[in-house]
């Protein structure tokens, strides 16, 4: 056991997930790092950490990783349901397999992450769920159709969970970033969509660092349990939409 409670992060191998894991580790928390690319997790070499190869679509594997970490470090006090993919593209031409993958990871994966820790948080009357959405969960964009749908889901289910879990003193925070310097473009196969995204990003001077998002998550988490930042929406200053 450690003095500070355990934090679990899905999609911890890069981007906002990695930055958040590093921020909480630097703040003295033990961390459970979960992602498909375990080599990247292990390369981080964070103290008091457990690295597990987890595909968030597999509820049993995700839950097993959580239970293993809890047996060593105590209950998960924060779950960052961060893992997600952005298969952006022209909806009229896009392969439906891309839709399936986004729904399975961005929707089912989020709910699997919640399921692994929610009952324990309710029983302890303490805990924080951090749900990765996007500014694309607040407004729609060209070539983002199904991606936007998955992020609107995160907003909707988070609002419902927040109301339900408030009776148990469990907090639900939604993260809605704009353009951040991450690997999100790696999943874009449509050349026109990719070119348009890169052009827009260049116009606004590029994205902002994932560490800015991580610092905000840590600050929101560190508030007293009876104080809740319901949503963090952060974008580059020049991002107009």
mmCIF file of N, CA, C and O in Angstrom, residues 161-220:
data_model
loop_
_atom_site.group_PDB
_atom_site.id
_atom_site.type_symbol
_atom_site.label_atom_id
_atom_site.label_comp_id
_atom_site.label_asym_id
_atom_site.label_seq_id
_atom_site.Cartn_x
_atom_site.Cartn_y
_atom_site.Cartn_z
ATOM 1 N N UNK A 161 -24.537 9.380 -15.322
ATOM 2 C CA UNK A 161 -23.751 8.799 -14.238
ATOM 3 C C UNK A 161 -23.483 9.823 -13.132
ATOM 4 O O UNK A 161 -23.522 9.492 -11.949
ATOM 5 N N UNK A 162 -23.213 11.063 -13.548
ATOM 6 C CA UNK A 162 -22.927 12.094 -12.552
ATOM 7 C C UNK A 162 -24.111 12.290 -11.605
ATOM 8 O O UNK A 162 -23.947 12.406 -10.384
ATOM 9 N N UNK A 163 -25.295 12.307 -12.181
ATOM 10 C CA UNK A 163 -26.494 12.456 -11.353
ATOM 11 C C UNK A 163 -26.685 11.239 -10.450
ATOM 12 O O UNK A 163 -26.953 11.376 -9.252
ATOM 13 N N UNK A 164 -26.528 10.066 -11.020
ATOM 14 C CA UNK A 164 -26.734 8.828 -10.260
ATOM 15 C C UNK A 164 -25.700 8.687 -9.142
ATOM 16 O O UNK A 164 -26.041 8.361 -7.993
ATOM 17 N N UNK A 165 -24.429 8.934 -9.465
ATOM 18 C CA UNK A 165 -23.358 8.689 -8.504
ATOM 19 C C UNK A 165 -23.192 9.800 -7.476
ATOM 20 O O UNK A 165 -22.489 9.626 -6.474
ATOM 21 N N UNK A 166 -23.830 10.945 -7.707
ATOM 22 C CA UNK A 166 -23.740 12.032 -6.730
ATOM 23 C C UNK A 166 -24.263 11.603 -5.363
ATOM 24 O O UNK A 166 -23.775 12.070 -4.321
ATOM 25 N N UNK A 167 -25.240 10.702 -5.363
ATOM 26 C CA UNK A 167 -25.787 10.204 -4.093
ATOM 27 C C UNK A 167 -24.770 9.366 -3.324
ATOM 28 O O UNK A 167 -24.934 9.113 -2.139
ATOM 29 N N UNK A 168 -23.723 8.936 -4.026
ATOM 30 C CA UNK A 168 -22.672 8.118 -3.403
ATOM 31 C C UNK A 168 -21.363 8.903 -3.248
ATOM 32 O O UNK A 168 -20.327 8.312 -2.928
ATOM 33 N N UNK A 169 -21.420 10.208 -3.495
ATOM 34 C CA UNK A 169 -20.247 11.080 -3.382
ATOM 35 C C UNK A 169 -19.134 10.716 -4.354
ATOM 36 O O UNK A 169 -17.952 10.991 -4.106
ATOM 37 N N UNK A 170 -19.504 10.116 -5.465
ATOM 38 C CA UNK A 170 -18.544 9.773 -6.521
ATOM 39 C C UNK A 170 -18.646 10.828 -7.614
ATOM 40 O O UNK A 170 -19.733 11.188 -8.059
ATOM 41 N N UNK A 171 -17.495 11.328 -8.056
ATOM 42 C CA UNK A 171 -17.449 12.407 -9.045
ATOM 43 C C UNK A 171 -17.281 11.870 -10.465
ATOM 44 O O UNK A 171 -16.617 10.845 -10.669
ATOM 45 N N UNK A 172 -17.847 12.584 -11.430
ATOM 46 C CA UNK A 172 -17.696 12.251 -12.852
ATOM 47 C C UNK A 172 -17.257 13.513 -13.582
ATOM 48 O O UNK A 172 -17.975 14.513 -13.595
ATOM 49 N N UNK A 173 -16.061 13.443 -14.168
ATOM 50 C CA UNK A 173 -15.471 14.574 -14.887
ATOM 51 C C UNK A 173 -15.354 14.208 -16.362
ATOM 52 O O UNK A 173 -14.825 13.145 -16.704
ATOM 53 N N UNK A 174 -15.819 15.076 -17.239
ATOM 54 C CA UNK A 174 -15.680 14.875 -18.679
ATOM 55 C C UNK A 174 -14.536 15.737 -19.193
ATOM 56 O O UNK A 174 -14.443 16.923 -18.857
ATOM 57 N N UNK A 175 -13.676 15.149 -20.018
ATOM 58 C CA UNK A 175 -12.579 15.870 -20.647
ATOM 59 C C UNK A 175 -12.929 16.075 -22.120
ATOM 60 O O UNK A 175 -13.176 15.103 -22.843
ATOM 61 N N UNK A 176 -12.956 17.340 -22.557
ATOM 62 C CA UNK A 176 -13.372 17.667 -23.926
ATOM 63 C C UNK A 176 -12.302 18.526 -24.604
ATOM 64 O O UNK A 176 -12.479 19.739 -24.777
ATOM 65 N N UNK A 177 -11.193 17.924 -25.005
ATOM 66 C CA UNK A 177 -10.126 18.709 -25.626
ATOM 67 C C UNK A 177 -10.396 19.011 -27.090
ATOM 68 O O UNK A 177 -11.098 18.259 -27.778
ATOM 69 N N UNK A 178 -9.804 20.103 -27.538
ATOM 70 C CA UNK A 178 -9.765 20.396 -28.963
ATOM 71 C C UNK A 178 -8.536 19.747 -29.558
ATOM 72 O O UNK A 178 -8.241 18.584 -29.285
ATOM 73 N N UNK A 179 -7.803 20.484 -30.367
ATOM 74 C CA UNK A 179 -6.636 19.913 -31.051
ATOM 75 C C UNK A 179 -5.453 19.866 -30.094
ATOM 76 O O UNK A 179 -4.940 20.901 -29.660
ATOM 77 N N UNK A 180 -5.048 18.663 -29.769
ATOM 78 C CA UNK A 180 -3.937 18.401 -28.859
ATOM 79 C C UNK A 180 -2.860 17.649 -29.646
ATOM 80 O O UNK A 180 -3.160 16.892 -30.574
ATOM 81 N N UNK A 181 -1.614 17.855 -29.269
ATOM 82 C CA UNK A 181 -0.528 17.134 -29.941
ATOM 83 C C UNK A 181 -0.496 15.689 -29.441
ATOM 84 O O UNK A 181 0.128 15.369 -28.434
ATOM 85 N N UNK A 182 -1.217 14.833 -30.140
ATOM 86 C CA UNK A 182 -1.252 13.404 -29.820
ATOM 87 C C UNK A 182 -1.130 12.609 -31.120
ATOM 88 O O UNK A 182 -0.916 13.186 -32.194
ATOM 89 N N UNK A 183 -1.323 11.287 -31.019
ATOM 90 C CA UNK A 183 -1.231 10.426 -32.186
ATOM 91 C C UNK A 183 -2.582 10.187 -32.854
ATOM 92 O O UNK A 183 -2.748 9.256 -33.629
ATOM 93 N N UNK A 184 -3.558 11.063 -32.587
ATOM 94 C CA UNK A 184 -4.912 10.828 -33.078
ATOM 95 C C UNK A 184 -4.963 10.713 -34.603
ATOM 96 O O UNK A 184 -5.754 9.940 -35.152
ATOM 97 N N UNK A 185 -4.124 11.438 -35.310
ATOM 98 C CA UNK A 185 -4.158 11.405 -36.773
ATOM 99 C C UNK A 185 -3.660 10.084 -37.341
ATOM 100 O O UNK A 185 -3.891 9.792 -38.522
ATOM 101 N N UNK A 186 -2.995 9.276 -36.519
ATOM 102 C CA UNK A 186 -2.487 7.993 -36.999
ATOM 103 C C UNK A 186 -3.610 7.072 -37.469
ATOM 104 O O UNK A 186 -3.377 6.162 -38.264
ATOM 105 N N UNK A 187 -4.817 7.295 -36.970
ATOM 106 C CA UNK A 187 -5.931 6.427 -37.325
ATOM 107 C C UNK A 187 -6.768 6.926 -38.483
ATOM 108 O O UNK A 187 -7.785 6.313 -38.823
ATOM 109 N N UNK A 188 -6.355 8.035 -39.106
ATOM 110 C CA UNK A 188 -7.131 8.607 -40.202
ATOM 111 C C UNK A 188 -6.616 8.062 -41.530
ATOM 112 O O UNK A 188 -5.477 8.317 -41.919
ATOM 113 N N UNK A 189 -7.465 7.314 -42.220
ATOM 114 C CA UNK A 189 -7.070 6.672 -43.472
ATOM 115 C C UNK A 189 -7.471 7.475 -44.707
ATOM 116 O O UNK A 189 -6.878 7.318 -45.775
ATOM 117 N N UNK A 190 -8.486 8.297 -44.583
ATOM 118 C CA UNK A 190 -9.009 9.079 -45.703
ATOM 119 C C UNK A 190 -8.051 10.231 -46.003
ATOM 120 O O UNK A 190 -7.876 11.133 -45.171
ATOM 121 N N UNK A 191 -7.396 10.248 -47.179
ATOM 122 C CA UNK A 191 -6.392 11.286 -47.446
ATOM 123 C C UNK A 191 -6.949 12.700 -47.476
ATOM 124 O O UNK A 191 -6.265 13.643 -47.065
ATOM 125 N N UNK A 192 -8.170 12.885 -47.940
ATOM 126 C CA UNK A 192 -8.761 14.216 -47.980
ATOM 127 C C UNK A 192 -9.038 14.709 -46.568
ATOM 128 O O UNK A 192 -8.726 15.852 -46.208
ATOM 129 N N UNK A 193 -9.626 13.853 -45.739
ATOM 130 C CA UNK A 193 -9.893 14.207 -44.345
ATOM 131 C C UNK A 193 -8.597 14.535 -43.620
ATOM 132 O O UNK A 193 -8.519 15.518 -42.877
ATOM 133 N N UNK A 194 -7.571 13.723 -43.845
ATOM 134 C CA UNK A 194 -6.289 13.938 -43.185
ATOM 135 C C UNK A 194 -5.669 15.269 -43.614
ATOM 136 O O UNK A 194 -5.174 16.036 -42.775
ATOM 137 N N UNK A 195 -5.737 15.558 -44.901
ATOM 138 C CA UNK A 195 -5.171 16.807 -45.399
ATOM 139 C C UNK A 195 -5.918 18.012 -44.827
ATOM 140 O O UNK A 195 -5.301 19.012 -44.431
ATOM 141 N N UNK A 196 -7.240 17.928 -44.768
ATOM 142 C CA UNK A 196 -8.037 19.024 -44.224
ATOM 143 C C UNK A 196 -7.748 19.254 -42.743
ATOM 144 O O UNK A 196 -7.663 20.394 -42.273
ATOM 145 N N UNK A 197 -7.609 18.161 -41.999
ATOM 146 C CA UNK A 197 -7.318 18.265 -40.566
ATOM 147 C C UNK A 197 -5.964 18.929 -40.355
ATOM 148 O O UNK A 197 -5.817 19.850 -39.534
ATOM 149 N N UNK A 198 -4.969 18.472 -41.112
ATOM 150 C CA UNK A 198 -3.628 19.038 -40.963
ATOM 151 C C UNK A 198 -3.596 20.508 -41.360
ATOM 152 O O UNK A 198 -2.901 21.319 -40.732
ATOM 153 N N UNK A 199 -4.354 20.862 -42.400
ATOM 154 C CA UNK A 199 -4.397 22.258 -42.838
ATOM 155 C C UNK A 199 -5.017 23.147 -41.765
ATOM 156 O O UNK A 199 -4.512 24.243 -41.472
ATOM 157 N N UNK A 200 -6.107 22.678 -41.170
ATOM 158 C CA UNK A 200 -6.749 23.449 -40.109
ATOM 159 C C UNK A 200 -5.829 23.587 -38.895
ATOM 160 O O UNK A 200 -5.736 24.650 -38.275
ATOM 161 N N UNK A 201 -5.138 22.508 -38.581
ATOM 162 C CA UNK A 201 -4.210 22.537 -37.448
ATOM 163 C C UNK A 201 -3.086 23.538 -37.698
ATOM 164 O O UNK A 201 -2.679 24.276 -36.795
ATOM 165 N N UNK A 202 -2.602 23.596 -38.939
ATOM 166 C CA UNK A 202 -1.528 24.532 -39.275
ATOM 167 C C UNK A 202 -2.004 25.982 -39.164
ATOM 168 O O UNK A 202 -1.267 26.853 -38.690
ATOM 169 N N UNK A 203 -3.234 26.241 -39.581
ATOM 170 C CA UNK A 203 -3.790 27.595 -39.547
ATOM 171 C C UNK A 203 -3.816 28.146 -38.125
ATOM 172 O O UNK A 203 -3.572 29.338 -37.904
ATOM 173 N N UNK A 204 -4.103 27.286 -37.148
ATOM 174 C CA UNK A 204 -4.198 27.761 -35.762
ATOM 175 C C UNK A 204 -2.868 27.661 -35.016
ATOM 176 O O UNK A 204 -2.805 27.884 -33.811
ATOM 177 N N UNK A 205 -1.824 27.296 -35.741
ATOM 178 C CA UNK A 205 -0.512 27.260 -35.114
ATOM 179 C C UNK A 205 -0.192 25.970 -34.393
ATOM 180 O O UNK A 205 0.718 25.920 -33.561
ATOM 181 N N UNK A 206 -0.932 24.917 -34.712
ATOM 182 C CA UNK A 206 -0.687 23.616 -34.096
ATOM 183 C C UNK A 206 -1.502 23.385 -32.842
ATOM 184 O O UNK A 206 -2.169 24.288 -32.335
ATOM 185 N N UNK A 207 -1.450 22.144 -32.360
ATOM 186 C CA UNK A 207 -2.167 21.794 -31.139
ATOM 187 C C UNK A 207 -1.371 22.172 -29.901
ATOM 188 O O UNK A 207 -0.247 22.655 -29.979
ATOM 189 N N UNK A 208 -1.977 21.959 -28.760
ATOM 190 C CA UNK A 208 -1.291 22.215 -27.494
ATOM 191 C C UNK A 208 -0.866 20.890 -26.869
ATOM 192 O O UNK A 208 -1.334 19.819 -27.257
ATOM 193 N N UNK A 209 0.026 20.959 -25.902
ATOM 194 C CA UNK A 209 0.603 19.760 -25.328
ATOM 195 C C UNK A 209 -0.352 18.965 -24.450
ATOM 196 O O UNK A 209 -1.196 19.543 -23.752
ATOM 197 N N UNK A 210 -0.206 17.648 -24.509
ATOM 198 C CA UNK A 210 -1.037 16.771 -23.682
ATOM 199 C C UNK A 210 -0.821 17.020 -22.197
ATOM 200 O O UNK A 210 -1.704 16.761 -21.378
ATOM 201 N N UNK A 211 0.362 17.530 -21.838
ATOM 202 C CA UNK A 211 0.647 17.779 -20.430
ATOM 203 C C UNK A 211 -0.258 18.847 -19.837
ATOM 204 O O UNK A 211 -0.558 18.825 -18.636
ATOM 205 N N UNK A 212 -0.732 19.789 -20.674
ATOM 206 C CA UNK A 212 -1.660 20.802 -20.170
ATOM 207 C C UNK A 212 -2.965 20.149 -19.708
ATOM 208 O O UNK A 212 -3.548 20.533 -18.690
ATOM 209 N N UNK A 213 -3.429 19.182 -20.483
ATOM 210 C CA UNK A 213 -4.659 18.465 -20.122
ATOM 211 C C UNK A 213 -4.428 17.654 -18.857
ATOM 212 O O UNK A 213 -5.256 17.657 -17.937
ATOM 213 N N UNK A 214 -3.301 16.976 -18.795
ATOM 214 C CA UNK A 214 -2.984 16.159 -17.627
ATOM 215 C C UNK A 214 -2.942 16.991 -16.349
ATOM 216 O O UNK A 214 -3.450 16.578 -15.298
ATOM 217 N N UNK A 215 -2.343 18.176 -16.436
ATOM 218 C CA UNK A 215 -2.259 19.044 -15.250
ATOM 219 C C UNK A 215 -3.645 19.479 -14.780
ATOM 220 O O UNK A 215 -3.909 19.563 -13.573
ATOM 221 N N UNK A 216 -4.541 19.743 -15.737
ATOM 222 C CA UNK A 216 -5.908 20.127 -15.366
ATOM 223 C C UNK A 216 -6.646 18.967 -14.696
ATOM 224 O O UNK A 216 -7.413 19.166 -13.740
ATOM 225 N N UNK A 217 -6.429 17.755 -15.207
ATOM 226 C CA UNK A 217 -7.062 16.585 -14.588
ATOM 227 C C UNK A 217 -6.570 16.415 -13.153
ATOM 228 O O UNK A 217 -7.363 16.176 -12.229
ATOM 229 N N UNK A 218 -5.272 16.561 -12.956
ATOM 230 C CA UNK A 218 -4.711 16.431 -11.607
ATOM 231 C C UNK A 218 -5.272 17.513 -10.680
ATOM 232 O O UNK A 218 -5.647 17.228 -9.541
ATOM 233 N N UNK A 219 -5.365 18.729 -11.164
ATOM 234 C CA UNK A 219 -5.915 19.816 -10.351
ATOM 235 C C UNK A 219 -7.375 19.544 -9.968
ATOM 236 O O UNK A 219 -7.777 19.759 -8.817
ATOM 237 N N UNK A 220 -8.165 19.077 -10.938
ATOM 238 C CA UNK A 220 -9.578 18.785 -10.665
ATOM 239 C C UNK A 220 -9.716 17.639 -9.679
ATOM 240 O O UNK A 220 -10.572 17.663 -8.783
#
